[in-house]
XYZ file of C-alpha atoms in Angstrom:
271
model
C 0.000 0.000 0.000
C 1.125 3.538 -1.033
C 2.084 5.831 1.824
C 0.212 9.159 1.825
C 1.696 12.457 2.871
C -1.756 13.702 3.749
C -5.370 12.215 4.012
C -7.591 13.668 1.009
C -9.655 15.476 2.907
C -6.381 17.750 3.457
C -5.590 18.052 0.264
C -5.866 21.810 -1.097
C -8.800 22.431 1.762
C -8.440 25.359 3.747
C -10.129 24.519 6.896
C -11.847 26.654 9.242
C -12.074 29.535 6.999
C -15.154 31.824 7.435
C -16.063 29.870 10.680
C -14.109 32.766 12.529
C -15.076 31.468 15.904
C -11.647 33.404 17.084
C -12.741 36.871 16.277
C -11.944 39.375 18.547
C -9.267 37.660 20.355
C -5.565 37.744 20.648
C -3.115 34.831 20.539
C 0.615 34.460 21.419
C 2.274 31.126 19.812
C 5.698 30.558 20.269
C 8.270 29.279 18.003
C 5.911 29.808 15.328
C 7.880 30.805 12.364
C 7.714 26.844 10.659
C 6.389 23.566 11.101
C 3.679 23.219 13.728
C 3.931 26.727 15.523
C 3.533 28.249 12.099
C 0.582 25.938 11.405
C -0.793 26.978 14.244
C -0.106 30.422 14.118
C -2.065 30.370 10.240
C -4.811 27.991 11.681
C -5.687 30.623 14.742
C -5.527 33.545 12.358
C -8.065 31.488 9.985
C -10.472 31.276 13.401
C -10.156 35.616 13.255
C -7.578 35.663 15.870
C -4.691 38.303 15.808
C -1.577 36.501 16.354
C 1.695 37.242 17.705
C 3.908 34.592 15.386
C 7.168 34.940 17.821
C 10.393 33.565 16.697
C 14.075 33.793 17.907
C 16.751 33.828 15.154
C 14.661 33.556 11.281
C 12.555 37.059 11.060
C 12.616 36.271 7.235
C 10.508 32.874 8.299
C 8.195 34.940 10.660
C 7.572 37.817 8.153
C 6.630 34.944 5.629
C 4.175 33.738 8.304
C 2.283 37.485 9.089
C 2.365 37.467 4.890
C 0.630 34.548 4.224
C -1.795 35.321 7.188
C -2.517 38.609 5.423
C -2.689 37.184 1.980
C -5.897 35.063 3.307
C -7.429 38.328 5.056
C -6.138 37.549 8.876
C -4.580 39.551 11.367
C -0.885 38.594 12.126
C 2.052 40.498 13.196
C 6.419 39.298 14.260
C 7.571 39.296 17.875
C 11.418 38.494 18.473
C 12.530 37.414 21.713
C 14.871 34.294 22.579
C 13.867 31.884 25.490
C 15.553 29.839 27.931
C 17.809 33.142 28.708
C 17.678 35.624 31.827
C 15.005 38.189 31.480
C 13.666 35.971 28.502
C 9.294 36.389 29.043
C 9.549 40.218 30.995
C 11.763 41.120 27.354
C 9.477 39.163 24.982
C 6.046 40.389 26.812
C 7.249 44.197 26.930
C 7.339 44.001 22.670
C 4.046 41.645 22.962
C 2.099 44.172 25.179
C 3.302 47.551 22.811
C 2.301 45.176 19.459
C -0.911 44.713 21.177
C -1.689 48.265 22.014
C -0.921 49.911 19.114
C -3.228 47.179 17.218
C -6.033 46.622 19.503
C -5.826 49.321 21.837
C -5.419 47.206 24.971
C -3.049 44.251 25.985
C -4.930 41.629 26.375
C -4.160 38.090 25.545
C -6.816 35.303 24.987
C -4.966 32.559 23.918
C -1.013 31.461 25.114
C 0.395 28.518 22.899
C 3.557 26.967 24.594
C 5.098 25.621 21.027
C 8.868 26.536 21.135
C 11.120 23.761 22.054
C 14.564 22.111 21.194
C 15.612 18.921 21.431
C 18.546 16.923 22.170
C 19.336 13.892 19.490
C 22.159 13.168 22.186
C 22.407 9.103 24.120
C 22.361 9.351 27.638
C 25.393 8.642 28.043
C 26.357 11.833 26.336
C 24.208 14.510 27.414
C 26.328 17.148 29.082
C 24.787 19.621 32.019
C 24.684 22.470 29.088
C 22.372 20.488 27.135
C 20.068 19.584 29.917
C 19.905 22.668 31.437
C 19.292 24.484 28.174
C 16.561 21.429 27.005
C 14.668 22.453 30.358
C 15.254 25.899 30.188
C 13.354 26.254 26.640
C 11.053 23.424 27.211
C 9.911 24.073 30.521
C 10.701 26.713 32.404
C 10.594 29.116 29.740
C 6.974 27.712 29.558
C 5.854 27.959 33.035
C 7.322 31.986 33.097
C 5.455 32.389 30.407
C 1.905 31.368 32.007
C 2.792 33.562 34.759
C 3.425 36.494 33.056
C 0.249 35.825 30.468
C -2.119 35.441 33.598
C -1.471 39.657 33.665
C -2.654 39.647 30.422
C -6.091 36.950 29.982
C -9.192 38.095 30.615
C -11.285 35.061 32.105
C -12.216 32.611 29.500
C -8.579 32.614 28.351
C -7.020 29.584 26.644
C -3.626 28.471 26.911
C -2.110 25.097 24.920
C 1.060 23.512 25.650
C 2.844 21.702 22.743
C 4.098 18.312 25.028
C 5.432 15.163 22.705
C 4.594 11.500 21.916
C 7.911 10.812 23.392
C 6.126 11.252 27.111
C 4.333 8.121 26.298
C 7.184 5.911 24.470
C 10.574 5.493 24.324
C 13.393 7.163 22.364
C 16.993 6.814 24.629
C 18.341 9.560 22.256
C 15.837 12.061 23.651
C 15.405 11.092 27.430
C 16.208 14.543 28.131
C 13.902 15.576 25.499
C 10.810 13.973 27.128
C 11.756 14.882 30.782
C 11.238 18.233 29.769
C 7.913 17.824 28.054
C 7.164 15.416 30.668
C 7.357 18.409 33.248
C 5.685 20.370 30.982
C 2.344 18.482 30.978
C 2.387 19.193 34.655
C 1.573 23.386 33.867
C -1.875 21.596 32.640
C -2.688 19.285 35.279
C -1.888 21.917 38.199
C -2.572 24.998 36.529
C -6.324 23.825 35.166
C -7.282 23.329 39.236
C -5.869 26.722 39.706
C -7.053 28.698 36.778
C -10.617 27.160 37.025
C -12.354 29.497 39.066
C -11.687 32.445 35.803
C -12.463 29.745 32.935
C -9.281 29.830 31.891
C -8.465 26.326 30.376
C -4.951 24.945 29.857
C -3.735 21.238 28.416
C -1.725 19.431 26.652
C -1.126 18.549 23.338
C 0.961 15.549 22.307
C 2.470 15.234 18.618
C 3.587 12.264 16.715
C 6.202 11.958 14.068
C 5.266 15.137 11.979
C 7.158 17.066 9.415
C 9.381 19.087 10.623
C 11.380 20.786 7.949
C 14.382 17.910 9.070
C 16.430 16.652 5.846
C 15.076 12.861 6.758
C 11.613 13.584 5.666
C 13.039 13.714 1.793
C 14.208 10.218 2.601
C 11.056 7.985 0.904
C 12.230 4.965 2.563
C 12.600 6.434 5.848
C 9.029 8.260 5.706
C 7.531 5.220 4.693
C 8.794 3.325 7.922
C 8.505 6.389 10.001
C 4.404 6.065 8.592
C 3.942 2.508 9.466
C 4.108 3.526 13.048
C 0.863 5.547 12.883
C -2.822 3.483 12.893
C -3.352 5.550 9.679
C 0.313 4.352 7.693
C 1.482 8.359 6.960
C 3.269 10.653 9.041
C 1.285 13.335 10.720
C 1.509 17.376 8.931
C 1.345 20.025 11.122
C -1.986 21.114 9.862
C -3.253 17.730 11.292
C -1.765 19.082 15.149
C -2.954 22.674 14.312
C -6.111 21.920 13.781
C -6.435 20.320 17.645
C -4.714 23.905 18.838
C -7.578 25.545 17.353
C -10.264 23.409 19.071
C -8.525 24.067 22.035
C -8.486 27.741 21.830
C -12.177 27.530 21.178
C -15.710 28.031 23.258
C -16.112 24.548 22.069
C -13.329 23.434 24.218
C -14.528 25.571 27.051
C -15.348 21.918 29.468
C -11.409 20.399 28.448
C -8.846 21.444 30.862
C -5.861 19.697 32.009
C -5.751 17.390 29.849
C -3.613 14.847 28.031
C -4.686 15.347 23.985
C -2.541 12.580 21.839
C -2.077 13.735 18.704
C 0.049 11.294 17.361
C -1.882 9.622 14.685
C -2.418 6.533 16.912
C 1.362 5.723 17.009
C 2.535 2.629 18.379
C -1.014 1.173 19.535
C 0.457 -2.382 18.880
């Protein structure tokens, strides 16, 4: 059987256009100059969100983003800031909150999307303290700052998505340090959803599967093609497929979901 990059019903379809169920409402996703922060950041915009696509080193890639946003009539506009360093979330939100103001005349945020991350692709047995301290300091404590500092910033009803990882839930030894992190970062969901209940302000988890990435290895047709037989539906996931369960998240519809576990993997290895 052929492997498909994409189900049909994917195919050319913009989805969620005209529904608009976002208008009104601001959105922050991080790391969203490519592959599923980008997705996201198009998908939200789609909804009639105004979105802050934030990115760290490629403004070319995050220009591209607010373009194509504006091409199809939404709302979009760059924030720079790096994370994981000192003074990382009080820099990025002072830009964020002046963006805001000058567009919407007020600095409120509806929707936080935890999507930037890095990963390791380092044994165990290699990992040096650098690399785990920076993993964490991106994955997860850049993360948890962040909540913080949005909670200034969300009116009640607010929605905030945490990009986690398949890898939580099986095993890769070339990324344990990888999955510690997003293991610690499911935990904003499960503990911040009791806290955050009382203002409506939802928050879980969101799990990807082998997705594309951008990474040289999905031009490799033999390696796709394995990578695809782990998923119930034999192809690899796009990050349309994981942006479209951000934007049900960030939705009224999702308003009775909070601190949850969402897989998104495609049903990988279920045996």
């Amino acid at each position: 059987m052929p492997v498909r990059t994409a189900d049909a019903a994917l195919a050319g379809v913009r989805r969620g256009v005209g529904a608009e169920r976002l208008t009104g409402r601001t959105a922050l996703v991080t790391g969203s100059s490519r592959g599923m922060g980008r997705a996201a950041a198009i998908r939200l915009a789609q909804e009639g969100a105004l979105v802050a696509v934030h990115y760290n080193r490629d403004e070319a890639a995050a220009r591209e983003v607010v373009t194509s946003v504006e091409k199809d009539g939404g709302r979009a506009f760059a924030v720079r800031g790096e994370l994981g360093v000192d003074g990382d979330v009080d820099g990025l939100f002072a830009v964020l909150e002046e963006d805001l103001r000058e567009r919407t005349g007020s600095t409120d945020l509806h929707i936080l999307v935890n999507n930037a991350g890095v990963m390791g692709g380092v044994g165990a047995d290699e990992v040096t303290p650098e690399q785990f301290d920076r993993i964490f300091a991106v994955n997860a404590k850049a993360p948890f700052f962040l909540i913080q500092r949005a909670l200034r910033n969300m009116p009640d009803g607010g929605r905030i998505i945490n990009i986690s990882s398949g890898l939580t839930r099986f095993a890769n030894p070339d990324e344990i340090a990888y999955a510690m992190s997003k293991g610690a970062l499911e935990q904003l969901a499960l503990h911040f959803a009791k806290a955050l209940g009382p203002r409506r302000i939802t928050i879980n988890s969101v799990a990807p599967g082998i997705t594309r990435n951008g990474n040289p290895v999905f031009d490799i047709p033999e390696v796709v093609e394995q990578m695809a037989g782990l998923s119930a539906f034999g192809r690899v996931g796009e990050p349309e497929d994981v942006a479209d369960v951000v934007a049900f998240l960030a939705t009224d519809e999702a308003r009775w979901i909070t601190g949850s576990f969402v897989d998104a993997t495609g049903g990988t290895l279920l045996g």
